[in-house]
mmCIF file of C-alpha atoms in Angstrom:
data_model
loop_
_atom_site.group_PDB
_atom_site.id
_atom_site.type_symbol
_atom_site.label_atom_id
_atom_site.label_comp_id
_atom_site.label_asym_id
_atom_site.label_seq_id
_atom_site.Cartn_x
_atom_site.Cartn_y
_atom_site.Cartn_z
ATOM 1 C CA UNK A 1 118.348 183.075 117.352
ATOM 2 C CA UNK A 2 118.658 181.922 113.793
ATOM 3 C CA UNK A 3 118.880 185.263 111.583
ATOM 4 C CA UNK A 4 118.815 184.763 107.776
ATOM 5 C CA UNK A 5 121.610 186.193 105.968
ATOM 6 C CA UNK A 6 118.825 188.345 103.842
ATOM 7 C CA UNK A 7 117.785 189.791 107.200
ATOM 8 C CA UNK A 8 121.273 190.759 107.885
ATOM 9 C CA UNK A 9 121.561 192.479 104.489
ATOM 10 C CA UNK A 10 118.677 194.542 104.781
ATOM 11 C CA UNK A 11 119.184 195.938 108.454
ATOM 12 C CA UNK A 12 122.797 196.845 107.123
ATOM 13 C CA UNK A 13 121.589 198.401 104.391
ATOM 14 C CA UNK A 14 119.015 200.376 106.346
ATOM 15 C CA UNK A 15 121.428 201.490 108.859
ATOM 16 C CA UNK A 16 124.035 202.752 105.953
ATOM 17 C CA UNK A 17 120.909 204.438 104.405
ATOM 18 C CA UNK A 18 120.354 206.150 107.843
ATOM 19 C CA UNK A 19 123.808 207.533 107.826
ATOM 20 C CA UNK A 20 123.618 208.737 104.401
ATOM 21 C CA UNK A 21 120.317 210.493 104.845
ATOM 22 C CA UNK A 22 121.902 212.189 107.955
ATOM 23 C CA UNK A 23 125.156 213.220 105.924
ATOM 24 C CA UNK A 24 122.856 214.665 102.993
ATOM 25 C CA UNK A 25 119.630 215.925 104.884
ATOM 26 C CA UNK A 26 121.552 217.496 107.650
ATOM 27 C CA UNK A 27 125.361 217.495 107.835
ATOM 28 C CA UNK A 28 126.452 218.305 104.158
ATOM 29 C CA UNK A 29 125.352 221.977 104.884
ATOM 30 C CA UNK A 30 126.909 223.276 107.795
ATOM 31 C CA UNK A 31 124.954 224.698 110.326
ATOM 32 C CA UNK A 32 124.435 224.491 114.046
ATOM 33 C CA UNK A 33 121.170 222.602 114.843
ATOM 34 C CA UNK A 34 118.086 224.640 116.742
ATOM 35 C CA UNK A 35 116.999 222.798 119.673
ATOM 36 C CA UNK A 36 113.797 221.888 117.900
ATOM 37 C CA UNK A 37 115.618 219.950 115.297
ATOM 38 C CA UNK A 38 117.613 218.033 117.586
ATOM 39 C CA UNK A 39 114.540 217.184 119.646
ATOM 40 C CA UNK A 40 112.608 215.896 116.824
ATOM 41 C CA UNK A 41 115.190 213.824 115.092
ATOM 42 C CA UNK A 42 116.246 212.472 118.183
ATOM 43 C CA UNK A 43 112.763 211.343 119.187
ATOM 44 C CA UNK A 44 112.890 209.822 115.254
ATOM 45 C CA UNK A 45 115.986 207.822 116.029
ATOM 46 C CA UNK A 46 114.762 206.548 119.181
ATOM 47 C CA UNK A 47 111.415 205.665 117.809
ATOM 48 C CA UNK A 48 112.833 203.611 115.046
ATOM 49 C CA UNK A 49 114.953 201.852 117.432
ATOM 50 C CA UNK A 50 111.576 201.025 119.595
ATOM 51 C CA UNK A 51 109.630 200.035 116.455
ATOM 52 C CA UNK A 52 112.538 197.517 115.557
ATOM 53 C CA UNK A 53 112.610 196.232 119.287
ATOM 54 C CA UNK A 54 108.904 195.544 118.875
ATOM 55 C CA UNK A 55 109.503 193.810 115.662
ATOM 56 C CA UNK A 56 111.872 191.320 117.414
ATOM 57 C CA UNK A 57 109.495 190.816 120.236
ATOM 58 C CA UNK A 58 106.970 189.975 117.827
ATOM 59 C CA UNK A 59 108.671 187.704 115.572
ATOM 60 C CA UNK A 60 111.272 186.215 117.932
ATOM 61 C CA UNK A 61 109.658 186.183 121.377
ATOM 62 C CA UNK A 62 109.696 188.174 124.760
ATOM 63 C CA UNK A 63 113.014 186.470 125.748
ATOM 64 C CA UNK A 64 115.086 188.174 122.713
ATOM 65 C CA UNK A 65 112.941 191.201 122.453
ATOM 66 C CA UNK A 66 113.608 191.767 126.399
ATOM 67 C CA UNK A 67 117.321 191.302 125.657
ATOM 68 C CA UNK A 68 117.348 193.688 122.864
ATOM 69 C CA UNK A 69 115.775 196.427 124.992
ATOM 70 C CA UNK A 70 117.714 195.708 127.733
ATOM 71 C CA UNK A 71 121.109 195.978 125.537
ATOM 72 C CA UNK A 72 119.929 199.225 123.661
ATOM 73 C CA UNK A 73 119.038 200.987 126.776
ATOM 74 C CA UNK A 74 122.333 200.296 128.526
ATOM 75 C CA UNK A 75 123.796 201.236 125.283
ATOM 76 C CA UNK A 76 122.049 204.530 124.797
ATOM 77 C CA UNK A 77 123.043 205.149 128.755
ATOM 78 C CA UNK A 78 126.601 204.697 128.220
ATOM 79 C CA UNK A 79 126.698 206.978 125.108
ATOM 80 C CA UNK A 80 125.067 209.910 127.074
ATOM 81 C CA UNK A 81 128.236 209.610 129.688
ATOM 82 C CA UNK A 82 130.543 209.674 126.327
ATOM 83 C CA UNK A 83 128.726 212.859 125.415
ATOM 84 C CA UNK A 84 130.905 214.362 128.282
ATOM 85 C CA UNK A 85 134.157 213.590 126.465
ATOM 86 C CA UNK A 86 132.966 214.670 123.084
ATOM 87 C CA UNK A 87 132.023 218.202 124.658
ATOM 88 C CA UNK A 88 135.768 218.338 125.840
ATOM 89 C CA UNK A 89 136.966 217.326 122.305
ATOM 90 C CA UNK A 90 135.005 220.032 120.866
ATOM 91 C CA UNK A 91 135.998 222.733 123.143
ATOM 92 C CA UNK A 92 139.670 221.368 122.964
ATOM 93 C CA UNK A 93 139.871 221.777 119.244
ATOM 94 C CA UNK A 94 137.607 224.773 119.232
ATOM 95 C CA UNK A 95 135.508 222.942 116.397
ATOM 96 C CA UNK A 96 133.136 225.811 115.251
ATOM 97 C CA UNK A 97 129.901 224.849 116.278
ATOM 98 C CA UNK A 98 128.171 224.729 112.517
ATOM 99 C CA UNK A 99 130.997 221.949 112.057
ATOM 100 C CA UNK A 100 130.262 219.881 114.771
ATOM 101 C CA UNK A 101 127.624 218.129 113.252
ATOM 102 C CA UNK A 102 130.159 216.747 110.596
ATOM 103 C CA UNK A 103 132.844 215.831 113.100
ATOM 104 C CA UNK A 104 130.079 213.677 115.354
ATOM 105 C CA UNK A 105 128.639 212.121 112.349
ATOM 106 C CA UNK A 106 132.021 210.851 110.513
ATOM 107 C CA UNK A 107 133.176 209.839 114.076
ATOM 108 C CA UNK A 108 130.308 207.767 114.604
ATOM 109 C CA UNK A 109 130.266 206.101 111.427
ATOM 110 C CA UNK A 110 133.961 205.309 111.853
ATOM 111 C CA UNK A 111 133.010 204.096 115.526
ATOM 112 C CA UNK A 112 130.157 201.929 114.032
ATOM 113 C CA UNK A 113 132.413 200.067 111.855
ATOM 114 C CA UNK A 114 135.052 199.243 114.326
ATOM 115 C CA UNK A 115 132.450 198.306 116.740
ATOM 116 C CA UNK A 116 131.352 195.812 114.606
ATOM 117 C CA UNK A 117 134.549 193.999 114.086
ATOM 118 C CA UNK A 118 135.011 194.179 117.716
ATOM 119 C CA UNK A 119 131.165 192.390 118.034
ATOM 120 C CA UNK A 120 132.357 189.585 115.669
ATOM 121 C CA UNK A 121 135.789 189.198 117.046
ATOM 122 C CA UNK A 122 133.724 188.853 120.703
ATOM 123 C CA UNK A 123 130.756 186.507 119.581
ATOM 124 C CA UNK A 124 133.635 184.073 118.057
ATOM 125 C CA UNK A 125 135.807 184.293 121.379
ATOM 126 C CA UNK A 126 132.567 183.467 123.282
ATOM 127 C CA UNK A 127 131.652 180.408 120.736
ATOM 128 C CA UNK A 128 134.822 178.809 121.513
ATOM 129 C CA UNK A 129 135.945 179.825 124.534
ATOM 130 C CA UNK A 130 133.482 180.119 127.765
ATOM 131 C CA UNK A 131 136.117 181.437 130.298
ATOM 132 C CA UNK A 132 135.741 184.797 128.179
ATOM 133 C CA UNK A 133 132.784 185.266 130.432
ATOM 134 C CA UNK A 134 134.916 185.642 133.300
ATOM 135 C CA UNK A 135 137.276 188.283 131.883
ATOM 136 C CA UNK A 136 134.101 190.502 130.721
ATOM 137 C CA UNK A 137 132.725 190.129 134.005
ATOM 138 C CA UNK A 138 135.951 190.711 136.030
ATOM 139 C CA UNK A 139 136.710 193.878 133.661
ATOM 140 C CA UNK A 140 133.135 195.235 134.077
ATOM 141 C CA UNK A 141 133.492 195.035 137.850
ATOM 142 C CA UNK A 142 136.495 196.600 138.010
ATOM 143 C CA UNK A 143 135.186 199.468 135.453
ATOM 144 C CA UNK A 144 132.089 199.987 137.679
ATOM 145 C CA UNK A 145 134.522 200.420 140.764
ATOM 146 C CA UNK A 146 136.767 203.052 138.729
ATOM 147 C CA UNK A 147 133.304 204.746 137.483
ATOM 148 C CA UNK A 148 132.091 205.135 141.067
ATOM 149 C CA UNK A 149 135.564 206.056 142.479
ATOM 150 C CA UNK A 150 135.813 208.914 139.741
ATOM 151 C CA UNK A 151 132.351 210.332 140.925
ATOM 152 C CA UNK A 152 131.687 211.709 137.659
ATOM 153 C CA UNK A 153 133.006 214.450 135.341
ATOM 154 C CA UNK A 154 135.192 217.299 136.660
ATOM 155 C CA UNK A 155 134.319 220.960 135.451
ATOM 156 C CA UNK A 156 138.345 221.308 135.282
ATOM 157 C CA UNK A 157 138.834 217.926 133.128
ATOM 158 C CA UNK A 158 140.599 218.601 130.048
ATOM 159 C CA UNK A 159 140.877 216.148 126.776
ATOM 160 C CA UNK A 160 143.902 214.629 127.031
ATOM 161 C CA UNK A 161 145.310 213.283 123.137
ATOM 162 C CA UNK A 162 145.950 209.813 122.936
ATOM 163 C CA UNK A 163 148.958 208.082 121.295
ATOM 164 C CA UNK A 164 147.344 207.392 118.134
ATOM 165 C CA UNK A 165 146.350 211.175 117.666
ATOM 166 C CA UNK A 166 149.690 212.258 118.506
ATOM 167 C CA UNK A 167 151.233 209.529 115.922
ATOM 168 C CA UNK A 168 148.914 211.174 113.339
ATOM 169 C CA UNK A 169 150.351 214.560 114.180
ATOM 170 C CA UNK A 170 153.800 213.266 113.673
ATOM 171 C CA UNK A 171 153.037 211.876 110.260
ATOM 172 C CA UNK A 172 150.811 214.316 109.004
ATOM 173 C CA UNK A 173 151.244 218.044 109.163
ATOM 174 C CA UNK A 174 148.378 219.987 109.887
ATOM 175 C CA UNK A 175 147.151 223.478 108.911
ATOM 176 C CA UNK A 176 146.842 226.119 111.861
ATOM 177 C CA UNK A 177 143.289 226.953 110.836
ATOM 178 C CA UNK A 178 139.918 225.686 110.016
ATOM 179 C CA UNK A 179 139.254 225.676 106.220
ATOM 180 C CA UNK A 180 135.745 225.856 106.014
ATOM 181 C CA UNK A 181 134.125 222.127 106.664
ATOM 182 C CA UNK A 182 137.250 220.561 104.250
ATOM 183 C CA UNK A 183 139.037 217.705 105.988
ATOM 184 C CA UNK A 184 142.204 218.568 103.929
ATOM 185 C CA UNK A 185 143.614 221.636 102.232
ATOM 186 C CA UNK A 186 146.545 222.996 100.215
ATOM 187 C CA UNK A 187 148.424 225.433 101.166
ATOM 188 C CA UNK A 188 151.302 226.863 99.098
ATOM 189 C CA UNK A 189 151.159 223.839 96.909
ATOM 190 C CA UNK A 190 151.306 221.151 99.473
ATOM 191 C CA UNK A 191 148.415 219.380 100.907
ATOM 192 C CA UNK A 192 147.586 219.285 104.532
ATOM 193 C CA UNK A 193 144.954 217.795 106.921
ATOM 194 C CA UNK A 194 143.086 220.524 108.933
ATOM 195 C CA UNK A 195 142.162 220.737 112.535
ATOM 196 C CA UNK A 196 138.625 219.329 111.459
ATOM 197 C CA UNK A 197 140.284 216.255 110.451
ATOM 198 C CA UNK A 198 142.212 215.612 113.841
ATOM 199 C CA UNK A 199 138.973 216.269 115.825
ATOM 200 C CA UNK A 200 137.223 213.734 113.616
ATOM 201 C CA UNK A 201 140.067 210.896 114.478
ATOM 202 C CA UNK A 202 139.406 212.234 118.057
ATOM 203 C CA UNK A 203 135.929 211.462 118.395
ATOM 204 C CA UNK A 204 136.426 208.058 116.428
ATOM 205 C CA UNK A 205 139.385 206.725 118.363
ATOM 206 C CA UNK A 206 137.623 207.850 121.936
ATOM 207 C CA UNK A 207 134.747 205.809 120.848
ATOM 208 C CA UNK A 208 136.764 202.980 120.407
ATOM 209 C CA UNK A 209 138.097 203.294 124.085
ATOM 210 C CA UNK A 210 134.143 203.502 124.975
ATOM 211 C CA UNK A 211 133.584 200.223 123.195
ATOM 212 C CA UNK A 212 135.940 198.226 125.711
ATOM 213 C CA UNK A 213 133.236 198.674 128.290
ATOM 214 C CA UNK A 214 130.014 198.755 126.332
ATOM 215 C CA UNK A 215 130.953 195.486 124.054
ATOM 216 C CA UNK A 216 131.287 193.256 127.435
ATOM 217 C CA UNK A 217 128.220 195.068 129.043
ATOM 218 C CA UNK A 218 126.050 194.030 126.025
ATOM 219 C CA UNK A 219 127.374 190.892 125.806
ATOM 220 C CA UNK A 220 126.607 190.130 129.332
ATOM 221 C CA UNK A 221 122.950 190.733 128.565
ATOM 222 C CA UNK A 222 122.459 188.829 125.051
ATOM 223 C CA UNK A 223 124.951 186.641 123.257
ATOM 224 C CA UNK A 224 122.880 187.028 119.924
ATOM 225 C CA UNK A 225 125.319 188.778 117.735
ATOM 226 C CA UNK A 226 122.546 190.152 115.743
ATOM 227 C CA UNK A 227 120.958 191.960 118.768
ATOM 228 C CA UNK A 228 124.564 192.872 120.054
ATOM 229 C CA UNK A 229 125.106 194.727 116.579
ATOM 230 C CA UNK A 230 121.572 196.334 116.222
ATOM 231 C CA UNK A 231 121.478 197.948 119.637
ATOM 232 C CA UNK A 232 124.852 199.355 119.199
ATOM 233 C CA UNK A 233 124.073 200.529 115.917
ATOM 234 C CA UNK A 234 120.693 202.118 116.940
ATOM 235 C CA UNK A 235 122.404 203.816 120.016
ATOM 236 C CA UNK A 236 125.140 205.318 117.946
ATOM 237 C CA UNK A 237 122.738 206.516 115.395
ATOM 238 C CA UNK A 238 120.809 208.860 117.175
ATOM 239 C CA UNK A 239 124.175 210.303 119.021
ATOM 240 C CA UNK A 240 124.705 213.287 117.035
ATOM 241 C CA UNK A 241 121.021 214.314 117.826
ATOM 242 C CA UNK A 242 121.310 213.694 121.267
ATOM 243 C CA UNK A 243 124.786 215.595 121.610
ATOM 244 C CA UNK A 244 122.981 218.969 120.591
ATOM 245 C CA UNK A 245 119.604 217.905 122.532
ATOM 246 C CA UNK A 246 121.397 217.559 125.764
ATOM 247 C CA UNK A 247 124.154 220.293 125.248
ATOM 248 C CA UNK A 248 124.350 222.479 128.158
ATOM 249 C CA UNK A 249 122.103 219.876 130.330
ATOM 250 C CA UNK A 250 125.007 217.260 130.646
ATOM 251 C CA UNK A 251 126.541 218.935 133.791
ATOM 252 C CA UNK A 252 123.321 218.610 135.269
ATOM 253 C CA UNK A 253 123.497 214.885 135.438
ATOM 254 C CA UNK A 254 125.851 215.012 138.438
ATOM 255 C CA UNK A 255 124.853 211.175 139.457
ATOM 256 C CA UNK A 256 125.023 209.783 135.981
ATOM 257 C CA UNK A 257 128.605 208.162 136.811
ATOM 258 C CA UNK A 258 127.174 206.415 139.836
ATOM 259 C CA UNK A 259 124.053 204.836 138.131
ATOM 260 C CA UNK A 260 126.145 203.741 135.352
ATOM 261 C CA UNK A 261 128.552 202.115 137.573
ATOM 262 C CA UNK A 262 125.636 200.111 139.318
ATOM 263 C CA UNK A 263 124.559 198.844 136.210
ATOM 264 C CA UNK A 264 128.089 197.959 134.667
ATOM 265 C CA UNK A 265 128.609 196.287 138.319
ATOM 266 C CA UNK A 266 125.121 194.372 137.910
ATOM 267 C CA UNK A 267 126.394 193.132 134.489
ATOM 268 C CA UNK A 268 129.618 192.251 135.798
ATOM 269 C CA UNK A 269 128.513 189.913 138.309
ATOM 270 C CA UNK A 270 125.616 188.448 135.590
ATOM 271 C CA UNK A 271 128.723 187.637 133.493
ATOM 272 C CA UNK A 272 130.517 185.944 136.354
ATOM 273 C CA UNK A 273 127.612 183.968 137.290
ATOM 274 C CA UNK A 274 126.878 182.756 133.507
ATOM 275 C CA UNK A 275 130.478 182.021 133.733
ATOM 276 C CA UNK A 276 130.407 179.517 136.509
ATOM 277 C CA UNK A 277 127.445 178.188 134.989
ATOM 278 C CA UNK A 278 129.159 177.488 131.958
ATOM 279 C CA UNK A 279 132.521 176.706 133.622
ATOM 280 C CA UNK A 280 135.199 174.432 131.954
ATOM 281 C CA UNK A 281 138.156 175.613 133.975
ATOM 282 C CA UNK A 282 139.580 172.693 135.746
ATOM 283 C CA UNK A 283 140.980 175.022 138.585
ATOM 284 C CA UNK A 284 137.465 175.946 139.525
ATOM 285 C CA UNK A 285 135.080 173.008 140.749
ATOM 286 C CA UNK A 286 137.299 170.459 139.047
ATOM 287 C CA UNK A 287 136.231 171.809 135.822
ATOM 288 C CA UNK A 288 132.170 171.162 136.704
ATOM 289 C CA UNK A 289 129.527 173.956 136.257
ATOM 290 C CA UNK A 290 128.658 175.546 139.070
ATOM 291 C CA UNK A 291 124.918 176.032 139.439
ATOM 292 C CA UNK A 292 124.491 176.775 143.187
ATOM 293 C CA UNK A 293 123.641 180.782 142.502
ATOM 294 C CA UNK A 294 121.022 181.037 139.667
ATOM 295 C CA UNK A 295 121.481 183.225 136.402
ATOM 296 C CA UNK A 296 120.059 186.684 136.415
ATOM 297 C CA UNK A 297 116.746 186.358 134.031
ATOM 298 C CA UNK A 298 116.432 188.901 131.401
ATOM 299 C CA UNK A 299 113.433 190.711 133.026
ATOM 300 C CA UNK A 300 115.294 191.252 136.139
ATOM 301 C CA UNK A 301 118.060 192.848 134.432
ATOM 302 C CA UNK A 302 115.770 195.077 132.282
ATOM 303 C CA UNK A 303 114.229 196.206 135.523
ATOM 304 C CA UNK A 304 117.255 196.876 137.418
ATOM 305 C CA UNK A 305 118.915 199.236 134.390
ATOM 306 C CA UNK A 306 115.661 201.010 133.981
ATOM 307 C CA UNK A 307 115.105 201.635 137.568
ATOM 308 C CA UNK A 308 118.745 202.770 138.294
ATOM 309 C CA UNK A 309 118.776 205.285 135.292
ATOM 310 C CA UNK A 310 115.263 206.827 136.682
ATOM 311 C CA UNK A 311 116.721 207.036 140.333
ATOM 312 C CA UNK A 312 119.897 208.563 138.874
ATOM 313 C CA UNK A 313 118.238 211.194 137.022
ATOM 314 C CA UNK A 314 115.610 211.932 139.587
ATOM 315 C CA UNK A 315 118.505 212.425 142.315
ATOM 316 C CA UNK A 316 120.510 214.501 139.776
ATOM 317 C CA UNK A 317 117.575 216.878 139.090
ATOM 318 C CA UNK A 318 116.612 217.090 142.721
ATOM 319 C CA UNK A 319 120.115 218.351 143.631
ATOM 320 C CA UNK A 320 119.994 220.763 140.858
ATOM 321 C CA UNK A 321 116.940 221.920 142.225
ATOM 322 C CA UNK A 322 118.400 222.343 145.529
ATOM 323 C CA UNK A 323 121.618 223.557 144.558
ATOM 324 C CA UNK A 324 119.312 226.463 142.123
ATOM 325 C CA UNK A 325 117.408 227.142 145.539
ATOM 326 C CA UNK A 326 120.448 227.728 147.494
ATOM 327 C CA UNK A 327 121.816 230.100 144.673
ATOM 328 C CA UNK A 328 124.822 227.552 144.039
ATOM 329 C CA UNK A 329 126.094 226.908 140.571
ATOM 330 C CA UNK A 330 126.341 223.553 139.014
ATOM 331 C CA UNK A 331 129.682 222.037 137.681
ATOM 332 C CA UNK A 332 129.664 224.141 134.626
ATOM 333 C CA UNK A 333 127.284 226.867 133.048
ATOM 334 C CA UNK A 334 128.555 226.689 129.544
ATOM 335 C CA UNK A 335 125.726 225.961 127.305
ATOM 336 C CA UNK A 336 127.760 225.833 124.179
ATOM 337 C CA UNK A 337 130.012 222.760 123.527
ATOM 338 C CA UNK A 338 132.717 224.956 121.932
ATOM 339 C CA UNK A 339 133.095 226.756 125.129
ATOM 340 C CA UNK A 340 136.239 226.542 126.922
ATOM 341 C CA UNK A 341 136.420 224.625 130.199
ATOM 342 C CA UNK A 342 136.413 228.113 131.971
ATOM 343 C CA UNK A 343 132.874 228.809 130.257
ATOM 344 C CA UNK A 344 134.317 231.593 128.038
ATOM 345 C CA UNK A 345 133.254 231.228 124.260
ATOM 346 C CA UNK A 346 135.608 229.872 122.062
ATOM 347 C CA UNK A 347 136.394 232.043 118.850
ATOM 348 C CA UNK A 348 135.807 230.503 115.636
ATOM 349 C CA UNK A 349 139.039 230.034 113.855
ATOM 350 C CA UNK A 350 139.685 232.240 110.419
ATOM 351 C CA UNK A 351 139.604 230.497 107.223
ATOM 352 C CA UNK A 352 142.823 231.586 105.709
ATOM 353 C CA UNK A 353 146.222 230.038 104.553
ATOM 354 C CA UNK A 354 148.716 230.907 107.255
ATOM 355 C CA UNK A 355 151.773 228.783 107.739
ATOM 356 C CA UNK A 356 151.052 225.195 108.745
ATOM 357 C CA UNK A 357 152.400 223.496 111.725
ATOM 358 C CA UNK A 358 155.170 221.055 111.303
ATOM 359 C CA UNK A 359 153.124 218.305 112.154
ATOM 360 C CA UNK A 360 155.586 217.551 115.056
ATOM 361 C CA UNK A 361 154.518 214.859 117.611
ATOM 362 C CA UNK A 362 155.877 217.117 120.373
ATOM 363 C CA UNK A 363 153.241 220.113 119.272
ATOM 364 C CA UNK A 364 151.467 221.379 122.248
ATOM 365 C CA UNK A 365 147.912 219.394 122.814
ATOM 366 C CA UNK A 366 146.604 222.591 121.418
ATOM 367 C CA UNK A 367 146.144 221.649 117.892
ATOM 368 C CA UNK A 368 143.117 222.800 118.837
ATOM 369 C CA UNK A 369 144.593 225.992 116.895
ATOM 370 C CA UNK A 370 142.122 228.814 117.670
ATOM 371 C CA UNK A 371 142.435 230.803 120.854
ATOM 372 C CA UNK A 372 140.092 232.022 123.453
ATOM 373 C CA UNK A 373 138.927 235.429 122.373
ATOM 374 C CA UNK A 374 140.019 237.955 125.078
ATOM 375 C CA UNK A 375 139.045 241.488 125.767
ATOM 376 C CA UNK A 376 141.934 242.710 124.597
ATOM 377 C CA UNK A 377 141.807 240.713 121.149
ATOM 378 C CA UNK A 378 138.315 242.335 120.453
ATOM 379 C CA UNK A 379 139.838 246.059 120.994
ATOM 380 C CA UNK A 380 142.679 245.236 118.570
#
């Protein structure tokens, strides 16, 4: 697939334009989006992704069109699973609901830049070393096994800060409280970063980890760098709206982890088969290609992905219906992404200049500075 430079330029400019529009039109003025607003803009971004896919289908043919749609659906499905972690981050840092949009958008933009770097590095590796497909395939099969073994997301699960976040805290002192939607604040003549900045880094760094399996997964569906980039970009662009649209419903998708395990395992096998067809390793079949097993066509990949997601969703809804009929609750009934893991509402932090934290690396992982408001707090 030969993509001219001017098409790359237009595509990148359009993606940047959508990010800017999102910021100016929705995020610059802090507010908690309504369900209608989230649903409308989720539909708009999915519609844009579908129109783009139809253009690929029209101009590049059914092969590349199918690869794009398979990649986009896979990335979108994986992004839904990522939202579980985003909910944990929002609750852990007690991010006020009206500020969550800003955290998500900035985190997504940061992740998009880093994913683009990963995509081009992956494309270069594939171009020069065909054995990379063995690594990608083996990793996805292992990830699928781990995903299936975990069985999903526990309602008692908590967000654990990674080493990058701990290093940030050690190097940059942080205020105790949020200061509106500001990322930095001046306290007693000294500049500090706010918990909002830390939450933003948490979202961005978490998405980097998500890229470790999503990038190999999409390379298992298409080796066209342009399609890998656009499928990733369109899947990420609508993630902010999807977060609020599915807020409170994520725990209903009880079998999502198993469905994603099937998809990742399938793509992993597909990659290993492709690696055997491209084999150049001397200790495998004397360095000759292994073609005994035919490669999996794009249409079959797309069918497996779609059917798996439909079955997973149907089974999840059926289980929830049975649980409701039996008067059993689901995983967590917290409808607010800013709620704690125990389901209680998290108090919005006060906006005042108290003493900042020292920024020590051994500070408790609750830098997450707002506390859960108890009944005693209310009485006081």
